[in-house]
């Protein structure tokens, strides 16, 4: 049996042709699964009965199993899902609003179980890489939550490094943005990467129009190597060239993410190095992130967040300070899953 959510529209059209059906049946299936959110082929009444029967024999419509849902005091929700093989992932929903009363919901999707990159401040990194998610498991995180809560933005910022699972992430975006299905806007999607250079070039050439955020966290190589030891082969100088290419090729702005960690990357000198590095990258903005303390590392949140932001603003760098939503339920990274896995291991 195959998971139909791993098939994009072209592949499904190819399948229809291969069984002697008209390709437009694929569009009807996309419509039924991603717009009407049908869970069973027998309920897709636009399809002839014999085709429904054949599909039920060859495919299934995958649904994630929710293990828990935790709400934080500031309106963030963290979902813990179990995958087919029993592994767990998390998805975070962040509810935001502005001073004009506009409200919007952002969903933070996971792309891998764990992560191979071992960033020293990150709970997901502590798990190591267990496996990549397939396109269906990525798509389903949105489909599950979106069923009850309208999602306006997607960020690939949950567990894992999206550009090390490039093909499945690309396919999930193609399926979710397909106008025959969920028709999610590409401009409403952001990929956050720790800076996998060759894939940033591919992203610029292949998946235009999505937004790119790069977790830089340090503007000098020595500090970055300390924080992100597995990214030495993706050095800052080459990363900058790739970002320049991405901006030129897509016309999109790039967001630089910068976690502020006490006495590690939050000095005046650190800020000036950052200014020097990115002032020629245009358009670009900086998102300063409040660090959430993790039990396995000595790092502490910076007490200089406002000063650091001020320094950037004075040098005409657009810089926002990201309020840390859901810290009481560890919605920023893989903490809930690692905790749960520990419990499972103990039992
Ligand atoms: N692998 C990708 C996307 C997932 S990590 C990346 O690194 O960009 C998503 C974000 O969570 C990153 O910006 C990362 O720096 C941040 N993050 C990880 N650990 C954190 C912590 N302890 N406190 C706050 N943010 C954290
Ligand atoms: Fe992986 Fe991102 Fe965590 Fe680094 S910060 S270990 S790249 S998930």
Short mmCIF file of C-alpha atoms in Angstrom, two decimals, residues 32-311:
data_model
loop_
_atom_site.label_atom_id
_atom_site.label_comp_id
_atom_site.label_asym_id
_atom_site.label_seq_id
_atom_site.Cartn_x
_atom_site.Cartn_y
_atom_site.Cartn_z
CA UNK A 32 -11.05 15.84 -2.24
CA UNK A 33 -8.01 15.25 -0.04
CA UNK A 34 -6.60 18.75 0.37
CA UNK A 35 -9.69 20.98 0.00
CA UNK A 36 -12.49 18.81 1.32
CA UNK A 37 -10.14 16.93 3.68
CA UNK A 38 -11.65 13.54 2.86
CA UNK A 39 -10.10 10.69 4.82
CA UNK A 40 -11.47 7.73 2.87
CA UNK A 41 -11.52 6.98 -0.87
CA UNK A 42 -15.04 5.54 -0.62
CA UNK A 43 -16.31 9.04 0.32
CA UNK A 44 -14.88 10.70 -2.79
CA UNK A 45 -18.13 10.54 -4.72
CA UNK A 46 -16.81 12.56 -7.68
CA UNK A 47 -14.87 9.42 -8.64
CA UNK A 48 -16.48 6.40 -10.29
CA UNK A 49 -17.02 3.46 -7.93
CA UNK A 50 -14.53 1.14 -9.61
CA UNK A 51 -11.78 3.78 -9.37
CA UNK A 52 -12.54 4.35 -5.67
CA UNK A 53 -12.23 0.60 -5.19
CA UNK A 54 -8.90 0.44 -7.05
CA UNK A 55 -7.49 3.38 -5.10
CA UNK A 56 -8.51 1.77 -1.78
CA UNK A 57 -6.62 -1.37 -2.78
CA UNK A 58 -3.41 0.46 -3.76
CA UNK A 59 -3.28 3.57 -1.57
CA UNK A 60 -4.15 4.89 1.85
CA UNK A 61 -4.79 8.45 3.05
CA UNK A 62 -2.35 9.04 5.88
CA UNK A 63 -3.38 10.81 9.09
CA UNK A 64 -1.07 11.72 11.97
CA UNK A 65 -1.86 10.42 15.42
CA UNK A 66 -1.96 13.13 18.08
CA UNK A 67 -0.35 12.12 21.37
CA UNK A 68 -0.82 15.39 23.22
CA UNK A 69 -1.59 19.07 22.85
CA UNK A 70 -0.13 21.59 25.30
CA UNK A 71 -1.17 25.23 25.56
CA UNK A 72 1.10 27.94 26.87
CA UNK A 73 -0.09 31.02 28.76
CA UNK A 74 0.65 33.26 25.75
CA UNK A 75 -1.47 31.40 23.23
CA UNK A 76 1.09 29.02 21.72
CA UNK A 77 0.11 25.38 21.33
CA UNK A 78 2.47 22.49 20.95
CA UNK A 79 1.29 19.28 19.33
CA UNK A 80 3.08 16.01 19.84
CA UNK A 81 2.44 13.53 17.04
CA UNK A 82 3.27 9.86 16.68
CA UNK A 83 4.46 8.64 13.29
CA UNK A 84 3.75 5.26 11.67
CA UNK A 85 6.87 3.73 13.21
CA UNK A 86 6.14 5.05 16.71
CA UNK A 87 8.62 7.96 16.54
CA UNK A 88 7.49 11.34 17.84
CA UNK A 89 7.59 14.81 16.34
CA UNK A 90 6.34 18.16 17.45
CA UNK A 91 4.54 20.98 15.69
CA UNK A 92 4.07 24.41 17.25
CA UNK A 93 1.18 26.78 16.63
CA UNK A 94 1.88 30.42 17.38
CA UNK A 95 -1.04 32.84 17.58
CA UNK A 96 -0.06 36.43 16.94
CA UNK A 97 -1.80 39.77 16.69
CA UNK A 98 -0.78 43.37 16.07
CA UNK A 99 -1.85 46.66 17.62
CA UNK A 100 -4.52 47.14 14.95
CA UNK A 101 -6.27 43.99 16.11
CA UNK A 102 -5.22 41.86 13.14
CA UNK A 103 -4.71 38.26 14.17
CA UNK A 104 -2.83 35.52 12.42
CA UNK A 105 -1.71 31.94 13.06
CA UNK A 106 1.70 30.58 12.22
CA UNK A 107 2.47 26.88 12.19
CA UNK A 108 6.01 25.69 12.80
CA UNK A 109 6.58 22.40 10.99
CA UNK A 110 9.15 19.70 11.68
CA UNK A 111 11.09 18.18 8.80
CA UNK A 112 13.19 15.51 10.52
CA UNK A 113 13.04 13.38 13.65
CA UNK A 114 16.03 14.88 15.47
CA UNK A 115 18.81 16.63 13.57
CA UNK A 116 22.35 15.74 12.54
CA UNK A 117 23.79 19.19 13.10
CA UNK A 118 24.37 19.17 16.85
CA UNK A 119 24.07 22.92 17.44
CA UNK A 120 25.17 23.29 21.04
CA UNK A 121 22.13 25.31 22.19
CA UNK A 122 19.42 23.20 20.54
CA UNK A 123 17.41 20.37 22.12
CA UNK A 124 16.63 18.78 18.75
CA UNK A 125 20.36 18.67 17.97
CA UNK A 126 20.90 16.68 21.18
CA UNK A 127 18.78 13.84 19.76
CA UNK A 128 21.02 13.30 16.73
CA UNK A 129 19.31 12.46 13.44
CA UNK A 130 16.87 9.59 13.71
CA UNK A 131 15.29 9.92 10.27
CA UNK A 132 13.92 12.34 7.69
CA UNK A 133 10.18 12.91 7.44
CA UNK A 134 8.57 12.06 4.12
CA UNK A 135 6.47 14.65 2.28
CA UNK A 136 3.24 13.20 3.63
CA UNK A 137 4.36 13.50 7.26
CA UNK A 138 5.31 17.13 6.66
CA UNK A 139 2.03 17.94 4.87
CA UNK A 140 -0.06 16.19 7.50
CA UNK A 141 1.15 18.51 10.28
CA UNK A 142 -0.55 21.39 8.46
CA UNK A 143 -3.61 19.38 7.44
CA UNK A 144 -4.18 18.17 11.01
CA UNK A 145 -4.07 21.60 12.67
CA UNK A 146 -5.65 23.46 9.75
CA UNK A 147 -8.72 21.26 10.10
CA UNK A 148 -9.83 23.34 13.11
CA UNK A 149 -7.62 26.40 13.14
CA UNK A 150 -7.00 28.45 9.97
CA UNK A 151 -3.26 28.73 9.39
CA UNK A 152 -1.95 31.87 7.68
CA UNK A 153 1.79 31.17 7.65
CA UNK A 154 3.99 28.11 7.63
CA UNK A 155 7.55 28.17 8.93
CA UNK A 156 9.89 25.21 8.50
CA UNK A 157 11.40 25.89 11.88
CA UNK A 158 10.44 22.88 13.99
CA UNK A 159 12.64 19.85 14.51
CA UNK A 160 15.33 19.21 11.95
CA UNK A 161 17.22 20.93 9.15
CA UNK A 162 14.84 21.37 6.19
CA UNK A 163 17.60 21.73 3.60
CA UNK A 164 19.09 18.36 4.62
CA UNK A 165 15.73 16.82 3.69
CA UNK A 166 15.52 18.92 0.56
CA UNK A 167 13.53 16.69 -1.80
CA UNK A 168 10.77 15.89 0.70
CA UNK A 169 10.48 19.50 1.83
CA UNK A 170 10.32 20.63 -1.81
CA UNK A 171 7.62 18.08 -2.57
CA UNK A 172 5.59 19.04 0.50
CA UNK A 173 5.68 22.68 -0.62
CA UNK A 174 4.66 21.74 -4.16
CA UNK A 175 1.70 19.73 -2.88
CA UNK A 176 0.54 22.28 -0.29
CA UNK A 177 0.76 25.18 -2.76
CA UNK A 178 -0.91 23.34 -5.66
CA UNK A 179 -3.94 25.37 -6.72
CA UNK A 180 -5.94 22.16 -7.26
CA UNK A 181 -5.46 21.30 -3.58
CA UNK A 182 -4.76 23.27 -0.41
CA UNK A 183 -3.46 26.23 -2.50
CA UNK A 184 -1.31 27.61 0.32
CA UNK A 185 0.46 30.82 -0.78
CA UNK A 186 4.20 30.40 -1.44
CA UNK A 187 4.79 33.87 -0.02
CA UNK A 188 3.32 32.65 3.26
CA UNK A 189 5.97 29.95 3.63
CA UNK A 190 9.37 30.43 5.25
CA UNK A 191 12.22 27.95 5.28
CA UNK A 192 14.63 28.34 8.17
CA UNK A 193 18.06 26.86 7.60
CA UNK A 194 21.26 26.70 9.57
CA UNK A 195 22.98 27.55 6.27
CA UNK A 196 23.42 24.56 3.94
CA UNK A 197 25.10 26.40 1.09
CA UNK A 198 24.57 24.11 -1.93
CA UNK A 199 20.88 23.78 -1.09
CA UNK A 200 20.44 27.56 -0.81
CA UNK A 201 21.56 27.76 -4.46
CA UNK A 202 19.07 25.04 -5.38
CA UNK A 203 16.32 26.77 -3.46
CA UNK A 204 17.00 30.00 -5.35
CA UNK A 205 16.78 28.15 -8.68
CA UNK A 206 13.95 25.72 -7.93
CA UNK A 207 11.51 26.89 -5.24
CA UNK A 208 11.32 30.60 -5.89
CA UNK A 209 8.94 32.77 -3.93
CA UNK A 210 9.22 31.06 -0.55
CA UNK A 211 10.91 33.14 2.13
CA UNK A 212 14.33 32.23 3.46
CA UNK A 213 15.58 32.65 7.03
CA UNK A 214 19.15 31.78 7.98
CA UNK A 215 20.12 30.91 11.54
CA UNK A 216 23.45 32.72 11.65
CA UNK A 217 23.84 33.29 15.42
CA UNK A 218 27.42 34.60 15.00
CA UNK A 219 29.15 36.80 12.45
CA UNK A 220 32.64 35.46 13.10
CA UNK A 221 33.68 31.94 12.22
CA UNK A 222 35.25 31.06 15.60
CA UNK A 223 32.08 31.80 17.57
CA UNK A 224 29.90 30.11 14.98
CA UNK A 225 32.08 26.98 15.04
CA UNK A 226 31.66 26.85 18.80
CA UNK A 227 27.87 27.15 18.60
CA UNK A 228 27.33 25.12 15.43
CA UNK A 229 30.26 22.70 15.15
CA UNK A 230 28.84 20.64 12.30
CA UNK A 231 28.57 23.60 9.95
CA UNK A 232 32.29 24.18 9.47
CA UNK A 233 32.01 23.05 5.84
CA UNK A 234 29.48 25.80 5.27
CA UNK A 235 31.65 28.80 6.21
CA UNK A 236 30.21 32.28 6.74
CA UNK A 237 32.05 33.83 3.76
CA UNK A 238 30.60 31.27 1.31
CA UNK A 239 27.21 31.45 3.02
CA UNK A 240 27.13 35.17 2.36
CA UNK A 241 27.80 34.58 -1.36
CA UNK A 242 24.94 32.07 -1.48
CA UNK A 243 22.59 34.55 0.20
CA UNK A 244 23.64 37.23 -2.26
CA UNK A 245 22.79 34.82 -5.10
CA UNK A 246 19.43 33.97 -3.48
CA UNK A 247 18.50 37.66 -3.18
CA UNK A 248 19.54 38.46 -6.76
CA UNK A 249 17.81 35.44 -8.23
CA UNK A 250 14.51 35.67 -6.31
CA UNK A 251 14.23 39.35 -5.39
CA UNK A 252 13.23 38.19 -1.91
CA UNK A 253 14.59 39.60 1.30
CA UNK A 254 16.55 37.23 3.52
CA UNK A 255 15.99 37.08 7.27
CA UNK A 256 19.04 36.58 9.47
CA UNK A 257 18.17 34.83 12.72
CA UNK A 258 20.41 35.57 15.66
CA UNK A 259 19.98 33.94 19.07
CA UNK A 260 21.28 36.23 21.79
CA UNK A 261 23.38 34.25 24.27
CA UNK A 262 25.01 35.89 27.28
CA UNK A 263 28.75 36.56 26.88
CA UNK A 264 28.92 34.41 23.75
CA UNK A 265 27.59 36.55 20.90
CA UNK A 266 25.97 39.61 22.49
CA UNK A 267 28.81 42.16 22.85
CA UNK A 268 29.13 45.50 21.04
CA UNK A 269 31.94 43.93 19.01
CA UNK A 270 29.66 41.03 18.00
CA UNK A 271 27.00 43.51 16.87
CA UNK A 272 29.47 45.53 14.82
CA UNK A 273 30.81 42.36 13.16
CA UNK A 274 27.25 41.46 12.24
CA UNK A 275 26.66 44.91 10.77
CA UNK A 276 29.86 44.63 8.73
CA UNK A 277 28.91 41.21 7.42
CA UNK A 278 25.37 41.96 6.35
CA UNK A 279 25.27 45.65 5.45
CA UNK A 280 25.94 44.79 1.80
CA UNK A 281 23.23 42.09 1.82
CA UNK A 282 20.14 43.89 0.59
CA UNK A 283 17.27 43.46 1.21
CA UNK A 284 17.82 41.72 4.51
CA UNK A 285 16.52 41.99 8.04
CA UNK A 286 17.64 40.60 11.37
CA UNK A 287 15.44 38.69 13.76
CA UNK A 288 16.99 38.68 17.22
CA UNK A 289 15.78 35.67 19.19
CA UNK A 290 15.50 35.32 22.92
CA UNK A 291 17.44 32.23 24.02
CA UNK A 292 15.50 29.57 25.92
CA UNK A 293 17.61 27.90 28.54
CA UNK A 294 18.32 24.21 27.95
CA UNK A 295 19.41 21.74 30.65
CA UNK A 296 22.38 20.29 28.76
CA UNK A 297 24.30 23.53 28.06
CA UNK A 298 25.79 26.30 30.16
CA UNK A 299 24.37 29.05 27.94
CA UNK A 300 22.09 31.75 29.38
CA UNK A 301 19.84 34.30 27.73
CA UNK A 302 21.50 37.62 27.02
CA UNK A 303 20.64 40.60 29.19
CA UNK A 304 21.63 42.94 26.40
CA UNK A 305 18.85 42.21 23.90
CA UNK A 306 17.54 45.79 23.65
CA UNK A 307 21.04 47.33 23.42
CA UNK A 308 22.03 44.84 20.73
CA UNK A 309 18.92 45.68 18.71
CA UNK A 310 19.59 49.42 19.15
CA UNK A 311 23.12 49.06 17.81
#
